[in-house]
mmCIF file of C-alpha atoms in Angstrom:
data_model
loop_
_atom_site.group_PDB
_atom_site.id
_atom_site.type_symbol
_atom_site.label_atom_id
_atom_site.label_comp_id
_atom_site.label_asym_id
_atom_site.label_seq_id
_atom_site.Cartn_x
_atom_site.Cartn_y
_atom_site.Cartn_z
ATOM 1 C CA MET A 1 14.516 33.211 24.883
ATOM 2 C CA GLN A 2 14.587 29.636 23.559
ATOM 3 C CA SER A 3 12.581 26.882 25.169
ATOM 4 C CA LYS A 4 14.507 23.876 26.488
ATOM 5 C CA LYS A 5 12.206 21.726 24.346
ATOM 6 C CA ALA A 6 12.859 23.550 21.074
ATOM 7 C CA LYS A 7 12.566 21.284 18.056
ATOM 8 C CA LYS A 8 15.922 20.401 16.531
ATOM 9 C CA THR A 9 15.085 17.729 13.958
ATOM 10 C CA ARG A 10 12.299 16.803 11.595
ATOM 11 C CA LEU A 11 11.220 13.710 9.690
ATOM 12 C CA SER A 12 12.985 12.852 6.446
ATOM 13 C CA TRP A 13 10.867 12.730 3.282
ATOM 14 C CA ASP A 14 10.952 8.920 3.369
ATOM 15 C CA GLU A 15 9.768 8.908 6.996
ATOM 16 C CA THR A 16 7.018 11.406 6.226
ATOM 17 C CA PHE A 17 5.593 9.548 3.249
ATOM 18 C CA MET A 18 5.928 6.030 4.665
ATOM 19 C CA ASN A 19 4.258 7.025 7.909
ATOM 20 C CA LEU A 20 1.503 8.670 5.883
ATOM 21 C CA ALA A 21 1.056 5.384 3.973
ATOM 22 C CA LEU A 22 0.819 3.558 7.315
ATOM 23 C CA LEU A 23 -1.782 6.053 8.514
ATOM 24 C CA VAL A 24 -3.812 5.778 5.276
ATOM 25 C CA ALA A 25 -3.674 1.974 5.672
ATOM 26 C CA LYS A 26 -5.783 2.333 8.828
ATOM 27 C CA ARG A 27 -8.762 2.943 6.471
ATOM 28 C CA THR A 28 -8.368 -0.609 5.103
ATOM 29 C CA ALA A 29 -11.521 -2.734 5.184
ATOM 30 C CA CYS A 30 -9.644 -6.020 4.564
ATOM 31 C CA LYS A 31 -9.245 -8.436 7.490
ATOM 32 C CA PHE A 32 -5.888 -9.728 6.284
ATOM 33 C CA HIS A 33 -3.921 -7.022 4.446
ATOM 34 C CA GLU A 34 -3.813 -3.599 6.065
ATOM 35 C CA THR A 35 -2.029 -1.546 3.444
ATOM 36 C CA GLY A 36 -1.831 1.906 1.951
ATOM 37 C CA VAL A 37 0.069 3.861 -0.669
ATOM 38 C CA VAL A 38 1.193 7.448 -1.114
ATOM 39 C CA PHE A 39 2.278 8.583 -4.594
ATOM 40 C CA VAL A 40 4.771 11.475 -4.646
ATOM 41 C CA ASP A 41 6.206 13.425 -7.564
ATOM 42 C CA GLU A 42 9.878 14.342 -8.042
ATOM 43 C CA ARG A 43 9.310 17.611 -6.135
ATOM 44 C CA LYS A 44 8.063 15.703 -3.044
ATOM 45 C CA ARG A 45 4.450 16.742 -3.652
ATOM 46 C CA ILE A 46 1.713 14.225 -2.855
ATOM 47 C CA ILE A 47 -0.146 13.169 -5.991
ATOM 48 C CA SER A 48 -2.524 10.604 -4.569
ATOM 49 C CA MET A 49 -3.191 8.104 -1.787
ATOM 50 C CA GLY A 50 -5.064 4.805 -1.589
ATOM 51 C CA TYR A 51 -5.839 1.908 0.716
ATOM 52 C CA ASN A 52 -7.047 -1.675 0.414
ATOM 53 C CA GLY A 53 -10.810 -2.136 0.401
ATOM 54 C CA PRO A 54 -13.929 -3.212 -1.474
ATOM 55 C CA THR A 55 -15.087 -1.396 -4.559
ATOM 56 C CA GLU A 56 -17.595 1.398 -4.115
ATOM 57 C CA GLY A 57 -20.888 0.186 -2.666
ATOM 58 C CA ASP A 58 -19.706 -3.387 -2.015
ATOM 59 C CA LEU A 59 -19.592 -5.203 1.330
ATOM 60 C CA HIS A 60 -16.728 -4.558 3.757
ATOM 61 C CA CYS A 61 -14.837 -7.649 4.898
ATOM 62 C CA ILE A 62 -14.385 -6.389 8.453
ATOM 63 C CA GLU A 63 -18.178 -6.132 8.693
ATOM 64 C CA VAL A 64 -19.390 -9.329 6.940
ATOM 65 C CA GLY A 65 -16.275 -11.483 6.557
ATOM 66 C CA CYS A 66 -13.817 -12.148 3.771
ATOM 67 C CA VAL A 67 -15.581 -13.756 0.836
ATOM 68 C CA LYS A 68 -12.323 -15.519 -0.123
ATOM 69 C CA VAL A 69 -11.813 -17.061 3.338
ATOM 70 C CA ASP A 70 -15.157 -16.946 5.171
ATOM 71 C CA GLY A 71 -17.364 -17.215 2.099
ATOM 72 C CA ASP A 72 -20.413 -15.276 0.986
ATOM 73 C CA PRO A 73 -22.384 -14.134 4.074
ATOM 74 C CA LYS A 74 -25.604 -15.644 2.653
ATOM 75 C CA THR A 75 -24.425 -18.829 0.923
ATOM 76 C CA GLY A 76 -21.039 -19.577 2.491
ATOM 77 C CA LYS A 77 -19.609 -20.118 -1.020
ATOM 78 C CA LEU A 78 -15.989 -18.979 -1.488
ATOM 79 C CA TYR A 79 -15.399 -16.352 -4.164
ATOM 80 C CA ARG A 80 -12.544 -14.140 -5.333
ATOM 81 C CA CYS A 81 -11.639 -11.170 -3.151
ATOM 82 C CA ARG A 82 -14.028 -8.236 -3.495
ATOM 83 C CA GLY A 83 -11.310 -5.716 -2.609
ATOM 84 C CA ALA A 84 -9.348 -3.325 -4.766
ATOM 85 C CA HIS A 85 -5.718 -3.052 -3.709
ATOM 86 C CA ALA A 86 -4.266 0.189 -2.360
ATOM 87 C CA GLU A 87 -2.196 0.737 -5.515
ATOM 88 C CA ILE A 88 -5.230 0.506 -7.818
ATOM 89 C CA ASN A 89 -7.264 2.826 -5.581
ATOM 90 C CA GLY A 90 -4.339 5.280 -5.488
ATOM 91 C CA ILE A 91 -4.036 5.232 -9.277
ATOM 92 C CA ILE A 92 -7.780 5.872 -9.594
ATOM 93 C CA ASN A 93 -7.631 8.643 -6.973
ATOM 94 C CA ALA A 94 -4.942 10.435 -8.999
ATOM 95 C CA GLN A 95 -7.751 11.242 -11.499
ATOM 96 C CA ASP A 96 -5.211 11.887 -14.254
ATOM 97 C CA THR A 97 -2.724 9.022 -14.444
ATOM 98 C CA ARG A 98 -0.257 11.190 -16.378
ATOM 99 C CA ARG A 99 0.528 12.765 -13.015
ATOM 100 C CA LEU A 100 2.029 9.413 -11.898
ATOM 101 C CA ARG A 101 4.738 9.340 -14.610
ATOM 102 C CA GLY A 102 8.080 9.363 -12.812
ATOM 103 C CA ALA A 103 6.452 9.167 -9.372
ATOM 104 C CA THR A 104 7.618 7.341 -6.259
ATOM 105 C CA ALA A 105 5.124 5.014 -4.550
ATOM 106 C CA TYR A 106 5.439 4.583 -0.790
ATOM 107 C CA LEU A 107 3.753 1.263 0.004
ATOM 108 C CA VAL A 108 3.052 -0.507 3.259
ATOM 109 C CA LEU A 109 3.178 -3.848 1.399
ATOM 110 C CA PHE A 110 5.268 -4.652 -1.650
ATOM 111 C CA PRO A 111 2.872 -4.779 -4.629
ATOM 112 C CA CYS A 112 1.367 -7.982 -5.946
ATOM 113 C CA TYR A 113 2.064 -8.846 -9.571
ATOM 114 C CA ASP A 114 -1.227 -7.350 -10.835
ATOM 115 C CA CYS A 115 -0.547 -4.082 -9.026
ATOM 116 C CA MET A 116 3.054 -4.044 -10.263
ATOM 117 C CA LYS A 117 1.715 -4.259 -13.820
ATOM 118 C CA ALA A 118 -0.552 -1.258 -13.131
ATOM 119 C CA LEU A 119 2.303 0.703 -11.498
ATOM 120 C CA ASN A 120 4.514 -0.054 -14.496
ATOM 121 C CA ASN A 121 1.858 1.121 -16.956
ATOM 122 C CA ALA A 122 1.252 4.275 -14.884
ATOM 123 C CA GLY A 123 4.964 5.109 -15.191
ATOM 124 C CA VAL A 124 5.983 4.817 -11.531
ATOM 125 C CA LYS A 125 9.784 4.910 -11.400
ATOM 126 C CA GLU A 126 10.453 4.014 -7.760
ATOM 127 C CA ILE A 127 8.805 1.860 -5.092
ATOM 128 C CA VAL A 128 9.615 2.199 -1.408
ATOM 129 C CA TYR A 129 7.962 -0.554 0.631
ATOM 130 C CA TYR A 130 7.701 -1.442 4.309
ATOM 131 C CA GLU A 131 6.865 -5.184 4.290
ATOM 132 C CA GLU A 132 6.645 -8.095 1.881
ATOM 133 C CA TYR A 133 3.249 -9.056 0.437
ATOM 134 C CA LYS A 134 1.998 -12.626 0.514
ATOM 135 C CA ARG A 135 -1.240 -13.408 -1.276
ATOM 136 C CA ILE A 136 -3.747 -15.351 0.781
ATOM 137 C CA GLN A 137 -5.017 -18.387 -1.085
ATOM 138 C CA THR A 138 -8.720 -19.185 -1.322
ATOM 139 C CA GLY A 139 -9.868 -20.726 1.937
ATOM 140 C CA GLY A 140 -7.144 -18.927 3.904
ATOM 141 C CA GLU A 141 -5.005 -21.984 4.696
ATOM 142 C CA LYS A 142 -1.909 -20.862 2.795
ATOM 143 C CA PHE A 143 -0.092 -17.780 1.595
ATOM 144 C CA GLU A 144 1.978 -17.481 -1.569
ATOM 145 C CA GLU A 145 4.734 -15.159 -2.729
ATOM 146 C CA GLU A 146 4.706 -13.485 -6.126
ATOM 147 C CA ASP A 147 8.239 -13.266 -7.502
ATOM 148 C CA GLU A 148 6.862 -12.033 -10.849
ATOM 149 C CA ALA A 149 6.399 -8.553 -9.353
ATOM 150 C CA TYR A 150 10.136 -8.255 -8.628
ATOM 151 C CA ASP A 151 10.971 -9.653 -12.051
ATOM 152 C CA LEU A 152 8.798 -7.073 -13.823
ATOM 153 C CA ALA A 153 10.230 -4.182 -11.790
ATOM 154 C CA LYS A 154 13.768 -5.276 -12.621
ATOM 155 C CA LYS A 155 12.944 -5.724 -16.318
ATOM 156 C CA ARG A 156 11.339 -2.261 -16.507
ATOM 157 C CA GLY A 157 14.001 -0.457 -14.459
ATOM 158 C CA ILE A 158 11.688 0.424 -11.575
ATOM 159 C CA LYS A 159 13.844 1.181 -8.545
ATOM 160 C CA ILE A 160 12.900 -0.883 -5.467
ATOM 161 C CA ARG A 161 13.867 0.080 -1.914
ATOM 162 C CA LYS A 162 12.944 -1.555 1.374
ATOM 163 C CA TYR A 163 12.090 1.194 3.863
ATOM 164 C CA LYS A 164 14.518 1.427 6.789
ATOM 165 C CA GLY A 165 13.461 4.632 8.563
ATOM 166 C CA GLY A 166 11.488 5.348 11.707
ATOM 167 C CA ILE A 167 7.894 4.244 12.214
ATOM 168 C CA TYR A 168 5.600 6.547 14.149
ATOM 169 C CA CYS A 169 2.312 4.912 13.143
ATOM 170 C CA SER A 170 2.000 1.273 14.193
ATOM 171 C CA HIS A 171 1.322 -1.288 11.460
ATOM 172 C CA GLU A 172 -0.211 -3.824 13.855
ATOM 173 C CA LYS A 173 -3.842 -4.679 13.085
ATOM 174 C CA GLN A 174 -6.286 -2.777 15.274
ATOM 175 C CA ALA A 175 -3.425 -0.760 16.750
ATOM 176 C CA GLN A 176 -3.809 2.954 17.291
ATOM 177 C CA CYS A 177 -1.577 5.370 15.472
ATOM 178 C CA ASP A 178 1.108 7.043 17.562
ATOM 179 C CA CYS A 179 1.041 10.159 15.364
#
C-alpha cells in the first residue's frame, strides 16, 4: 500500500550541489561575504568543499571585526583582509589538485579575479554561481566589480552558468537553513 505522501521527485544535481554550497557557506567567518564552494567531478562525485574565512589560527572577523573595515582590534589600523576565499580553501581541501582537473565548481559567489586564476590553474572547466561578487574596498565605503575574472574564464574556455534552480538553504546572513 502506497502512502499518500510518497516521494515523486528529487533534487537535480545542480540543486543538490548549489544548496550544499549554500549550506557550507554558513561556516563563513567573514562579516561581509558569506560564500562556499563545492567541487564535483564529471561523475557527480564531490571532490572538495570550502568556505570563506581566516587562515588557520588567525582571528575570526565575526568575533573581532573585519581588519579591512573595522581595523586591527588593538590598533584600529586598517589592513588587508585576513580571510582565504572559499575557492582557495576548497582547492587546498582537495589535497591533490589533480583531482580538480575537469571539475565543476558550484559557488555561492562568482569568483574574484585572484580565485579565477587559481581555478584556471587547477583545471576547473565549469563554474556554476548563485550571485555576483563585489569586492569590498578598504574602509568599507565602496564595492567594486572585477570584470577580469569573466575575461579570463572566456579566454580559457571555462564554462560559466548562473544558477537558476531552487534554493532550499537561505543565503541571507544569519538566516537558518531550511534543509
